CSV table of C-alpha atoms in Angstrom, one decimal:
chain,number,residue,atom,x,y,z
A,1,UNK,CA,-7.0,-24.4,27.3
A,2,UNK,CA,-10.0,-23.3,29.3
A,3,UNK,CA,-13.4,-23.2,27.6
A,4,UNK,CA,-15.3,-19.9,27.3
A,5,UNK,CA,-18.9,-19.2,28.2
A,6,UNK,CA,-21.3,-18.3,25.4
A,7,UNK,CA,-21.6,-14.7,26.8
A,8,UNK,CA,-17.8,-14.3,26.7
A,9,UNK,CA,-17.6,-15.7,23.2
A,10,UNK,CA,-20.4,-13.5,21.8
A,11,UNK,CA,-18.2,-10.4,21.2
A,12,UNK,CA,-15.8,-12.5,19.0
A,13,UNK,CA,-18.7,-14.3,17.2
A,14,UNK,CA,-20.3,-10.9,16.4
A,15,UNK,CA,-16.9,-9.5,15.3
A,16,UNK,CA,-16.2,-12.3,12.9
A,17,UNK,CA,-19.6,-12.1,11.5
A,18,UNK,CA,-20.0,-8.4,11.1
A,19,UNK,CA,-16.7,-6.4,11.6
A,20,UNK,CA,-13.8,-8.1,9.9
A,21,UNK,CA,-11.3,-5.9,8.2
A,22,UNK,CA,-10.5,-5.8,4.6
A,23,UNK,CA,-7.0,-6.0,3.2
A,24,UNK,CA,-5.4,-3.3,1.2
A,25,UNK,CA,-5.9,-2.7,-2.5
A,26,UNK,CA,-3.7,-2.6,-5.6
A,27,UNK,CA,-4.1,-0.1,-8.4
A,28,UNK,CA,-1.8,1.1,-11.3
A,29,UNK,CA,-0.6,4.5,-12.6
A,30,UNK,CA,-1.3,5.0,-16.2
A,31,UNK,CA,1.3,7.4,-17.5
A,32,UNK,CA,1.3,8.3,-21.2
A,33,UNK,CA,4.7,9.9,-21.9
A,34,UNK,CA,5.1,7.7,-25.0
A,35,UNK,CA,4.3,7.6,-28.7
A,36,UNK,CA,3.5,3.9,-29.0
A,37,UNK,CA,0.8,3.2,-26.4
A,38,UNK,CA,-2.5,1.4,-27.3
A,39,UNK,CA,-5.7,3.4,-27.6
A,40,UNK,CA,-7.7,4.3,-24.4
A,41,UNK,CA,-10.3,1.7,-25.3
A,42,UNK,CA,-7.7,-1.0,-25.5
A,43,UNK,CA,-6.1,0.2,-22.3
A,44,UNK,CA,-9.4,-0.1,-20.5
A,45,UNK,CA,-10.0,-3.6,-21.9
A,46,UNK,CA,-6.5,-4.6,-20.7
A,47,UNK,CA,-7.3,-3.2,-17.1
A,48,UNK,CA,-10.5,-5.2,-17.0
A,49,UNK,CA,-8.9,-8.4,-18.4
A,50,UNK,CA,-6.3,-8.2,-15.5
A,51,UNK,CA,-8.8,-7.5,-12.9
A,52,UNK,CA,-7.4,-4.1,-12.1
A,53,UNK,CA,-10.1,-1.9,-10.6
A,54,UNK,CA,-8.1,1.2,-9.6
A,55,UNK,CA,-6.2,3.4,-11.9
A,56,UNK,CA,-4.4,6.8,-11.3
A,57,UNK,CA,-4.0,9.3,-14.1
A,58,UNK,CA,-1.6,12.2,-14.5
A,59,UNK,CA,-4.1,14.5,-16.2
A,60,UNK,CA,-7.7,14.6,-17.3
A,61,UNK,CA,-7.5,13.4,-20.9
A,62,UNK,CA,-11.1,13.2,-22.1
A,63,UNK,CA,-10.6,10.1,-24.3
A,64,UNK,CA,-9.2,8.2,-21.3
A,65,UNK,CA,-11.8,9.3,-18.8
A,66,UNK,CA,-14.7,8.6,-21.3
A,67,UNK,CA,-13.3,5.1,-21.9
A,68,UNK,CA,-13.4,4.4,-18.2
A,69,UNK,CA,-17.1,5.3,-18.1
A,70,UNK,CA,-19.4,2.4,-16.9
A,71,UNK,CA,-16.5,0.2,-16.1
A,72,UNK,CA,-16.7,0.4,-12.3
A,73,UNK,CA,-12.9,1.1,-12.2
A,74,UNK,CA,-12.1,3.7,-9.5
A,75,UNK,CA,-10.2,6.7,-11.0
A,76,UNK,CA,-7.7,9.2,-9.6
A,77,UNK,CA,-7.5,12.3,-11.8
A,78,UNK,CA,-4.8,15.0,-11.6
A,79,UNK,CA,-4.6,18.7,-11.7
A,80,UNK,CA,-1.1,19.3,-13.1
A,81,UNK,CA,1.5,21.5,-11.4
A,82,UNK,CA,1.3,24.0,-14.2
A,83,UNK,CA,-2.3,24.9,-13.1
A,84,UNK,CA,-1.6,25.2,-9.4
A,85,UNK,CA,-0.9,29.0,-9.4
A,86,UNK,CA,-4.1,29.9,-11.4
A,87,UNK,CA,-6.4,27.6,-9.3
A,88,UNK,CA,-4.8,28.8,-6.0
A,89,UNK,CA,-5.3,32.5,-7.0
A,90,UNK,CA,-8.8,32.3,-8.6
A,91,UNK,CA,-11.6,30.2,-7.1
A,92,UNK,CA,-13.5,30.6,-10.4
A,93,UNK,CA,-10.6,28.8,-12.2
A,94,UNK,CA,-11.0,25.9,-9.7
A,95,UNK,CA,-14.8,25.8,-10.4
A,96,UNK,CA,-14.2,25.8,-14.1
A,97,UNK,CA,-11.6,23.0,-13.9
A,98,UNK,CA,-13.8,20.8,-11.7
A,99,UNK,CA,-16.9,21.3,-13.8
A,100,UNK,CA,-15.0,20.5,-17.1
A,101,UNK,CA,-12.8,17.7,-15.9
A,102,UNK,CA,-14.7,16.0,-13.0
A,103,UNK,CA,-18.4,16.9,-12.8
A,104,UNK,CA,-18.9,16.4,-16.5
A,105,UNK,CA,-17.9,12.7,-16.2
A,106,UNK,CA,-19.0,11.7,-12.7
A,107,UNK,CA,-20.7,9.3,-11.7
A,108,UNK,CA,-20.5,7.4,-15.0
A,109,UNK,CA,-16.7,7.5,-14.6
A,110,UNK,CA,-16.0,6.5,-11.0
A,111,UNK,CA,-13.6,9.4,-10.1
A,112,UNK,CA,-12.9,9.1,-6.4
A,113,UNK,CA,-9.9,11.4,-5.9
A,114,UNK,CA,-8.2,14.4,-7.3
A,115,UNK,CA,-4.4,14.6,-7.1
A,116,UNK,CA,-3.7,18.4,-6.9
A,117,UNK,CA,-0.1,18.6,-8.3
A,118,UNK,CA,2.5,16.0,-8.1
A,119,UNK,CA,5.6,16.1,-5.8
A,120,UNK,CA,5.2,19.9,-5.6
A,121,UNK,CA,7.9,20.3,-3.0
A,122,UNK,CA,10.6,19.2,-5.4
A,123,UNK,CA,9.1,20.9,-8.5
A,124,UNK,CA,11.4,23.5,-10.1
A,125,UNK,CA,8.4,25.8,-10.5
A,126,UNK,CA,8.5,26.7,-6.8
A,127,UNK,CA,4.8,26.1,-6.2
A,128,UNK,CA,4.9,25.0,-2.6
A,129,UNK,CA,3.1,28.1,-1.2
A,130,UNK,CA,0.2,27.6,-3.7
A,131,UNK,CA,-0.5,23.9,-2.9
A,132,UNK,CA,-2.9,24.2,0.0
A,133,UNK,CA,-4.8,27.2,-1.4
A,134,UNK,CA,-5.3,25.3,-4.6
A,135,UNK,CA,-6.5,22.2,-2.7
A,136,UNK,CA,-8.9,24.4,-0.7
A,137,UNK,CA,-10.3,26.0,-3.9
A,138,UNK,CA,-10.8,22.6,-5.6
A,139,UNK,CA,-12.6,21.3,-2.4
A,140,UNK,CA,-14.9,24.4,-2.6
A,141,UNK,CA,-15.7,23.5,-6.2
A,142,UNK,CA,-16.5,20.0,-5.3
A,143,UNK,CA,-18.8,21.3,-2.5
A,144,UNK,CA,-20.6,23.5,-5.1
A,145,UNK,CA,-21.2,20.6,-7.3
A,146,UNK,CA,-22.2,18.3,-4.4
A,147,UNK,CA,-19.3,15.9,-5.0
A,148,UNK,CA,-17.3,16.5,-1.9
A,149,UNK,CA,-18.5,13.3,-0.2
A,150,UNK,CA,-17.7,11.1,-3.1
A,151,UNK,CA,-14.4,12.6,-4.2
A,152,UNK,CA,-11.4,13.4,-2.0
A,153,UNK,CA,-8.7,16.0,-2.7
A,154,UNK,CA,-5.0,15.3,-2.0
A,155,UNK,CA,-1.5,15.7,-3.4
A,156,UNK,CA,1.3,13.2,-3.8
A,157,UNK,CA,4.5,14.0,-1.9
A,158,UNK,CA,7.9,12.4,-2.4
A,159,UNK,CA,9.9,10.8,0.5
A,160,UNK,CA,12.3,13.8,0.0
A,161,UNK,CA,9.7,15.7,2.1
A,162,UNK,CA,11.1,14.0,5.1
A,163,UNK,CA,14.1,15.4,6.9
A,164,UNK,CA,14.7,12.1,8.7
A,165,UNK,CA,13.6,8.7,7.6
A,166,UNK,CA,16.0,6.3,9.4
A,167,UNK,CA,15.3,4.7,11.7
A,168,UNK,CA,11.6,4.7,10.8
A,169,UNK,CA,10.6,5.8,14.4
A,170,UNK,CA,12.7,9.0,13.9
A,171,UNK,CA,10.7,10.0,10.8
A,172,UNK,CA,10.2,13.7,10.6
A,173,UNK,CA,9.1,16.2,7.9
A,174,UNK,CA,11.6,18.9,6.8
A,175,UNK,CA,11.4,21.8,9.3
A,176,UNK,CA,11.0,24.4,6.6
A,177,UNK,CA,7.9,22.7,5.3
A,178,UNK,CA,6.1,21.9,8.5
A,179,UNK,CA,4.4,25.3,9.4
A,180,UNK,CA,4.0,26.7,5.9
A,181,UNK,CA,2.5,23.7,4.2
A,182,UNK,CA,2.6,20.3,6.0
A,183,UNK,CA,0.4,21.2,9.0
A,184,UNK,CA,-2.1,23.2,6.9
A,185,UNK,CA,-2.3,20.2,4.4
A,186,UNK,CA,-2.8,17.6,7.1
A,187,UNK,CA,-5.4,19.9,8.8
A,188,UNK,CA,-7.2,20.0,5.4
A,189,UNK,CA,-7.1,16.1,5.1
A,190,UNK,CA,-8.5,15.8,8.7
A,191,UNK,CA,-11.3,18.4,8.0
A,192,UNK,CA,-12.3,16.8,4.7
A,193,UNK,CA,-11.8,13.1,5.5
A,194,UNK,CA,-9.1,12.9,2.9
A,195,UNK,CA,-5.6,11.2,3.1
A,196,UNK,CA,-2.0,11.9,2.5
A,197,UNK,CA,-0.7,10.6,-0.9
A,198,UNK,CA,2.9,9.4,-0.8
A,199,UNK,CA,5.3,8.2,-3.6
A,200,UNK,CA,7.7,5.7,-2.2
A,201,UNK,CA,10.5,3.9,-4.1
A,202,UNK,CA,12.7,1.4,-2.2
A,203,UNK,CA,14.6,1.1,-5.5
A,204,UNK,CA,16.1,4.4,-5.1
A,205,UNK,CA,17.2,3.8,-1.6
A,206,UNK,CA,18.8,0.5,-2.6
A,207,UNK,CA,20.5,1.8,-5.7
A,208,UNK,CA,22.2,4.5,-3.8
A,209,UNK,CA,23.1,2.3,-0.8
A,210,UNK,CA,23.6,-1.2,-2.2
A,211,UNK,CA,26.6,-1.6,0.0
A,212,UNK,CA,24.6,-1.4,3.2
A,213,UNK,CA,21.0,-2.3,2.2
A,214,UNK,CA,20.4,-6.0,1.5
A,215,UNK,CA,18.7,-6.8,-1.8
A,216,UNK,CA,16.6,-9.4,0.0
A,217,UNK,CA,15.4,-6.7,2.4
A,218,UNK,CA,14.5,-4.4,-0.5
A,219,UNK,CA,12.6,-7.2,-2.5
A,220,UNK,CA,10.6,-8.7,0.5
A,221,UNK,CA,12.7,-11.9,0.3
A,222,UNK,CA,13.4,-13.8,3.6
A,223,UNK,CA,16.0,-12.0,5.6
A,224,UNK,CA,17.1,-11.4,9.2
A,225,UNK,CA,15.5,-8.0,9.2
A,226,UNK,CA,16.4,-4.6,10.7
A,227,UNK,CA,15.5,-3.7,14.2
A,228,UNK,CA,14.5,0.0,14.7
A,229,UNK,CA,16.7,1.3,17.5
A,230,UNK,CA,14.0,3.8,18.6
A,231,UNK,CA,10.8,1.5,18.6
A,232,UNK,CA,12.3,-1.9,18.9
A,233,UNK,CA,10.2,-3.0,16.0
A,234,UNK,CA,11.7,-5.5,13.5
A,235,UNK,CA,11.4,-4.6,9.7
A,236,UNK,CA,11.7,-7.4,7.1
A,237,UNK,CA,11.3,-5.1,4.1
A,238,UNK,CA,12.3,-1.6,3.1
A,239,UNK,CA,8.9,-0.6,1.9
A,240,UNK,CA,7.4,-1.0,5.3
A,241,UNK,CA,10.3,1.0,6.8
A,242,UNK,CA,9.8,3.9,4.4
A,243,UNK,CA,6.0,4.0,5.0
A,244,UNK,CA,6.4,3.8,8.8
A,245,UNK,CA,8.8,6.7,8.6
A,246,UNK,CA,5.9,8.8,7.1
A,247,UNK,CA,3.5,7.5,9.7
A,248,UNK,CA,6.1,8.5,12.4
A,249,UNK,CA,6.5,12.0,10.9
A,250,UNK,CA,2.7,12.4,10.9
A,251,UNK,CA,2.4,11.1,14.5
A,252,UNK,CA,5.1,13.6,15.6
A,253,UNK,CA,2.8,16.4,14.5
A,254,UNK,CA,-0.3,14.7,16.1
A,255,UNK,CA,-1.9,13.6,13.0
A,256,UNK,CA,-2.2,9.8,13.7
A,257,UNK,CA,-5.9,9.9,12.6
A,258,UNK,CA,-5.0,10.8,8.9
A,259,UNK,CA,-4.9,7.9,6.5
A,260,UNK,CA,-2.1,7.4,4.0
A,261,UNK,CA,-2.2,6.1,0.4
A,262,UNK,CA,0.8,5.0,-1.6
A,263,UNK,CA,0.2,6.6,-4.9
A,264,UNK,CA,3.4,5.5,-6.6
A,265,UNK,CA,5.9,2.6,-6.0
A,266,UNK,CA,7.7,0.3,-8.4
A,267,UNK,CA,10.9,-1.2,-9.6
A,268,UNK,CA,12.5,-0.9,-13.0
A,269,UNK,CA,13.0,-3.9,-15.2
A,270,UNK,CA,16.0,-2.4,-17.0
A,271,UNK,CA,18.5,0.3,-16.2
A,272,UNK,CA,21.9,1.8,-17.0
A,273,UNK,CA,25.1,0.0,-16.0
A,274,UNK,CA,25.3,2.1,-12.8
A,275,UNK,CA,21.7,1.6,-11.8
A,276,UNK,CA,22.3,-1.2,-9.4
A,277,UNK,CA,19.4,-3.7,-9.0
A,278,UNK,CA,17.4,-2.7,-12.1
A,279,UNK,CA,16.4,-6.0,-13.8
A,280,UNK,CA,13.4,-8.0,-14.9
A,281,UNK,CA,13.8,-10.5,-12.0
A,282,UNK,CA,14.1,-7.9,-9.3
A,283,UNK,CA,11.2,-5.9,-10.7
A,284,UNK,CA,9.0,-9.1,-10.7
A,285,UNK,CA,10.1,-9.9,-7.2
A,286,UNK,CA,9.5,-6.5,-5.8
A,287,UNK,CA,6.1,-5.9,-7.4
A,288,UNK,CA,4.9,-9.4,-6.9
A,289,UNK,CA,5.9,-9.7,-3.3
A,290,UNK,CA,4.6,-6.2,-2.6
A,291,UNK,CA,1.2,-7.1,-4.0
A,292,UNK,CA,1.1,-10.3,-1.8
A,293,UNK,CA,2.1,-8.3,1.2
A,294,UNK,CA,-0.5,-5.6,0.7
A,295,UNK,CA,-3.3,-8.1,-0.1
A,296,UNK,CA,-2.4,-10.1,2.9
A,297,UNK,CA,-3.6,-7.3,5.1
A,298,UNK,CA,-0.3,-7.3,7.1
A,299,UNK,CA,-0.1,-3.5,7.4
A,300,UNK,CA,3.3,-2.3,8.7
A,301,UNK,CA,5.2,-3.0,11.9
A,302,UNK,CA,4.1,0.4,13.3
A,303,UNK,CA,0.6,0.2,11.9
A,304,UNK,CA,-0.3,-3.5,11.7
A,305,UNK,CA,-4.0,-2.6,11.2
A,306,UNK,CA,-3.3,-0.2,8.3
A,307,UNK,CA,-5.0,-1.4,5.1
A,308,UNK,CA,-2.8,0.3,2.6
A,309,UNK,CA,-4.0,1.3,-0.9
A,310,UNK,CA,-1.1,1.1,-3.3
A,311,UNK,CA,-0.7,2.2,-6.9
A,312,UNK,CA,2.0,0.5,-8.8
A,313,UNK,CA,4.1,2.6,-11.2
A,314,UNK,CA,3.4,2.0,-14.0
A,315,UNK,CA,1.0,0.3,-16.4
A,316,UNK,CA,3.3,0.6,-19.5
A,317,UNK,CA,6.9,1.3,-20.3
A,318,UNK,CA,7.0,4.9,-21.6
A,319,UNK,CA,9.6,5.5,-24.3
A,320,UNK,CA,9.5,9.3,-24.3
A,321,UNK,CA,10.4,9.7,-20.6
A,322,UNK,CA,13.7,11.6,-20.1
A,323,UNK,CA,16.5,10.5,-17.7
A,324,UNK,CA,18.2,7.3,-17.2
A,325,UNK,CA,17.1,4.0,-18.9
A,326,UNK,CA,15.2,2.9,-15.7
A,327,UNK,CA,12.8,5.8,-16.3
A,328,UNK,CA,11.5,4.2,-19.4
A,329,UNK,CA,11.2,0.7,-17.9
A,330,UNK,CA,8.9,0.7,-15.0
A,331,UNK,CA,6.0,-0.8,-16.9
A,332,UNK,CA,4.1,-4.0,-16.0
A,333,UNK,CA,3.3,-4.2,-19.7
A,334,UNK,CA,5.0,-3.4,-23.0
A,335,UNK,CA,3.0,-1.1,-25.3
A,336,UNK,CA,2.0,-4.2,-27.3
A,337,UNK,CA,0.1,-5.3,-24.1
A,338,UNK,CA,2.5,-8.2,-23.4
A,339,UNK,CA,3.6,-8.6,-19.8
A,340,UNK,CA,7.1,-7.5,-19.0
A,341,UNK,CA,7.0,-10.3,-16.3
A,342,UNK,CA,4.3,-12.4,-14.9
A,343,UNK,CA,3.0,-11.5,-11.4
A,344,UNK,CA,-0.3,-11.8,-9.7
A,345,UNK,CA,-2.3,-8.5,-9.7
A,346,UNK,CA,-5.3,-9.4,-7.7
A,347,UNK,CA,-6.2,-11.4,-4.5
A,348,UNK,CA,-7.7,-14.1,-6.7
A,349,UNK,CA,-4.5,-14.4,-8.7
A,350,UNK,CA,-2.5,-14.7,-5.5
A,351,UNK,CA,-4.7,-17.5,-4.2
A,352,UNK,CA,-4.3,-19.3,-7.6
A,353,UNK,CA,-0.6,-19.4,-7.2
A,354,UNK,CA,-1.0,-22.5,-5.0
A,355,UNK,CA,1.9,-24.6,-3.9
A,356,UNK,CA,5.6,-23.4,-4.2
A,357,UNK,CA,7.0,-24.2,-7.6
A,358,UNK,CA,10.3,-26.1,-8.1
A,359,UNK,CA,13.3,-23.9,-8.7
A,360,UNK,CA,16.8,-24.6,-10.0
A,361,UNK,CA,18.0,-27.8,-8.4
A,362,UNK,CA,14.6,-28.8,-7.1
A,363,UNK,CA,14.5,-26.6,-4.0
A,364,UNK,CA,11.0,-25.2,-3.4
A,365,UNK,CA,10.5,-21.5,-3.3
A,366,UNK,CA,8.9,-20.4,-0.1
A,367,UNK,CA,7.4,-17.6,1.9
A,368,UNK,CA,7.2,-14.3,-0.1
A,369,UNK,CA,7.7,-15.9,-3.5
A,370,UNK,CA,4.8,-18.4,-2.9
A,371,UNK,CA,2.4,-15.9,-1.4
A,372,UNK,CA,2.4,-17.6,2.0
A,373,UNK,CA,1.3,-15.6,5.0
A,374,UNK,CA,1.1,-16.3,8.7
A,375,UNK,CA,-0.9,-14.9,11.7
A,376,UNK,CA,0.9,-13.7,14.8
A,377,UNK,CA,-0.1,-12.1,18.1
A,378,UNK,CA,0.0,-8.4,18.6
A,379,UNK,CA,1.8,-8.1,21.9
A,380,UNK,CA,0.9,-4.4,22.2
A,381,UNK,CA,-2.7,-5.3,23.2
A,382,UNK,CA,-1.6,-6.8,26.5
A,383,UNK,CA,-1.6,-10.3,28.0
A,384,UNK,CA,-5.2,-10.1,29.2
A,385,UNK,CA,-6.7,-9.6,25.7
A,386,UNK,CA,-4.3,-12.1,24.2
A,387,UNK,CA,-5.5,-14.7,26.8
A,388,UNK,CA,-9.1,-14.2,25.9
A,389,UNK,CA,-8.4,-14.5,22.2
A,390,UNK,CA,-6.1,-17.5,22.8
A,391,UNK,CA,-8.8,-19.3,24.7
A,392,UNK,CA,-11.3,-18.6,21.9
A,393,UNK,CA,-8.9,-19.9,19.2
A,394,UNK,CA,-8.1,-23.1,21.1
A,395,UNK,CA,-11.7,-23.7,22.2
A,396,UNK,CA,-14.6,-22.6,20.0
A,397,UNK,CA,-12.3,-21.6,17.2
A,398,UNK,CA,-11.0,-25.1,16.7
A,399,UNK,CA,-7.4,-24.3,16.4
A,400,UNK,CA,-4.9,-27.2,16.9
A,401,UNK,CA,-3.2,-26.2,20.1
A,402,UNK,CA,-1.6,-29.5,21.1
A,403,UNK,CA,1.9,-28.3,20.3
A,404,UNK,CA,1.8,-25.5,22.9
A,405,UNK,CA,0.8,-27.8,25.8
A,406,UNK,CA,3.5,-28.5,28.5
A,407,UNK,CA,6.1,-30.9,27.2
A,408,UNK,CA,5.1,-30.4,23.5
A,409,UNK,CA,7.3,-29.1,20.7
A,410,UNK,CA,6.2,-25.5,20.8
A,411,UNK,CA,5.6,-25.1,24.5
A,412,UNK,CA,8.8,-23.2,24.7
A,413,UNK,CA,9.2,-20.3,24.8
A,414,UNK,CA,6.5,-20.3,27.4
A,415,UNK,CA,5.1,-16.9,26.8
A,416,UNK,CA,1.6,-15.7,26.1
A,417,UNK,CA,2.7,-14.0,22.8
A,418,UNK,CA,4.3,-17.2,21.5
A,419,UNK,CA,1.5,-19.5,22.4
A,420,UNK,CA,-1.2,-17.0,21.1
A,421,UNK,CA,0.8,-16.7,17.8
A,422,UNK,CA,0.7,-20.5,17.4
A,423,UNK,CA,-3.0,-20.7,18.1
A,424,UNK,CA,-4.0,-17.7,16.0
A,425,UNK,CA,-1.9,-19.0,13.1
A,426,UNK,CA,-3.6,-22.5,13.3
A,427,UNK,CA,-7.0,-20.9,13.2
A,428,UNK,CA,-5.9,-18.6,10.3
A,429,UNK,CA,-4.5,-21.5,8.2
A,430,UNK,CA,-7.5,-23.7,8.9
A,431,UNK,CA,-9.8,-20.9,7.7
A,432,UNK,CA,-7.9,-20.7,4.4
A,433,UNK,CA,-6.2,-17.4,5.3
A,434,UNK,CA,-9.4,-15.6,4.6
A,435,UNK,CA,-9.8,-11.9,5.1
A,436,UNK,CA,-10.8,-11.2,8.7
A,437,UNK,CA,-9.6,-14.5,10.1
A,438,UNK,CA,-6.4,-13.0,11.6
A,439,UNK,CA,-7.6,-10.2,13.8
A,440,UNK,CA,-9.1,-11.3,17.0
A,441,UNK,CA,-10.3,-7.8,17.8
A,442,UNK,CA,-6.8,-6.3,17.2
A,443,UNK,CA,-5.0,-9.0,19.0
A,444,UNK,CA,-3.4,-10.5,15.8
A,445,UNK,CA,-2.1,-9.4,12.4
A,446,UNK,CA,-0.8,-11.0,9.2
A,447,UNK,CA,2.9,-11.3,8.3
A,448,UNK,CA,4.6,-12.4,5.1
A,449,UNK,CA,7.9,-13.7,6.5
A,450,UNK,CA,8.0,-17.1,8.3
A,451,UNK,CA,7.8,-16.3,12.1
A,452,UNK,CA,9.8,-18.3,14.6
A,453,UNK,CA,9.5,-18.4,18.4
A,454,UNK,CA,12.6,-20.1,19.8
A,455,UNK,CA,12.9,-23.3,17.8
A,456,UNK,CA,9.3,-23.4,16.9
A,457,UNK,CA,8.3,-22.2,13.4
A,458,UNK,CA,4.6,-21.6,12.8
A,459,UNK,CA,3.1,-24.1,10.4
A,460,UNK,CA,1.5,-23.4,7.0
A,461,UNK,CA,-1.9,-24.5,6.0
A,462,UNK,CA,-0.5,-27.6,4.2
A,463,UNK,CA,0.9,-29.0,7.5
A,464,UNK,CA,-2.2,-28.2,9.7
């Protein structure tokens, strides 16, 4: 490949030194609908011991918030649905609530967001019309206490707020919600620099459609994937498809600039007989592979540059939750603080997983079960930008590009995207898959499924 001049290399060198992107982050939901949970102090000790630095609460319990003081753990607190009407109708109520439950603890406790209500659109209390006014009053209270820059206001919505979610490119909000609440809410997020909170559960989609949805697709296991008939994008997991349906719904209303945070997702380790897919092994696979996917910085097919913040549901099994057996078995931990299953919860833990472990008859577990990731070209940036990045990777970047030369094993298919993917991946693997080493100014992104171009599979770090 042609060598680049120093002047043409300078933008890339500056980018890698100063402007590489971070991956997403992982937090947990701490629900307390149980009578056998450890004390708040022990819970905080558990969070710290596991390296968990983000936690979302469902209330503002003083013992929990005080216990989080001085820990550096970022906290989302919640204003429950029952208070929405009062806070929406009376600004003074919002000021009082913020003073008592937020300002009194900040900054010792690193509260960084307030969830105003939870899945309000499906609440039997019929509170939809009060949601945005309540958020506006809470925001005004934060301004009064000079906390509006540090703390964002949002509200978790369920995927049932979508009228269409398949294919992902057809994602659209329910028409009866758009004008009364969705647009005003997204306007509020844009104005305040906040983000949409979304609760997404591939388990529910799989459970109800196990005859048509592949379990491998739901659990991030290797699979053929599903091609979106509208966008042509290929999805290899159901989570990305669900999130991109929300992105598409926002885009349809011209709110591409509003960020999205996944405030709940998870998979139950136990369920009733009819709850297809609820098991310990499936819960470990879903949550473990989701964590690897998020921490890889892969984004989604529609938004490959989106660094998603995701909160797992939940920290503990909660024995007093009503409903089917699954509702009481979403926890990562039992109330005695023992793990329900062993998965990595941090980027460091993912890196420590090392080589694939032997399984059953000696076959090695690969791709998503080993935490392996690859770097591929983003064809949407165009061939000119890909060519500049390809020349850098094969030249100054030191990638091994011998296999994409004429006559070599990976020369075919002879396309810019295939050759660039090989070069980008070689660079990425040689750099230890470090954060920021698969970007090339937007010309590349990370994937968690083994990519192939023709008969050429991209190598892992071990074979480079």
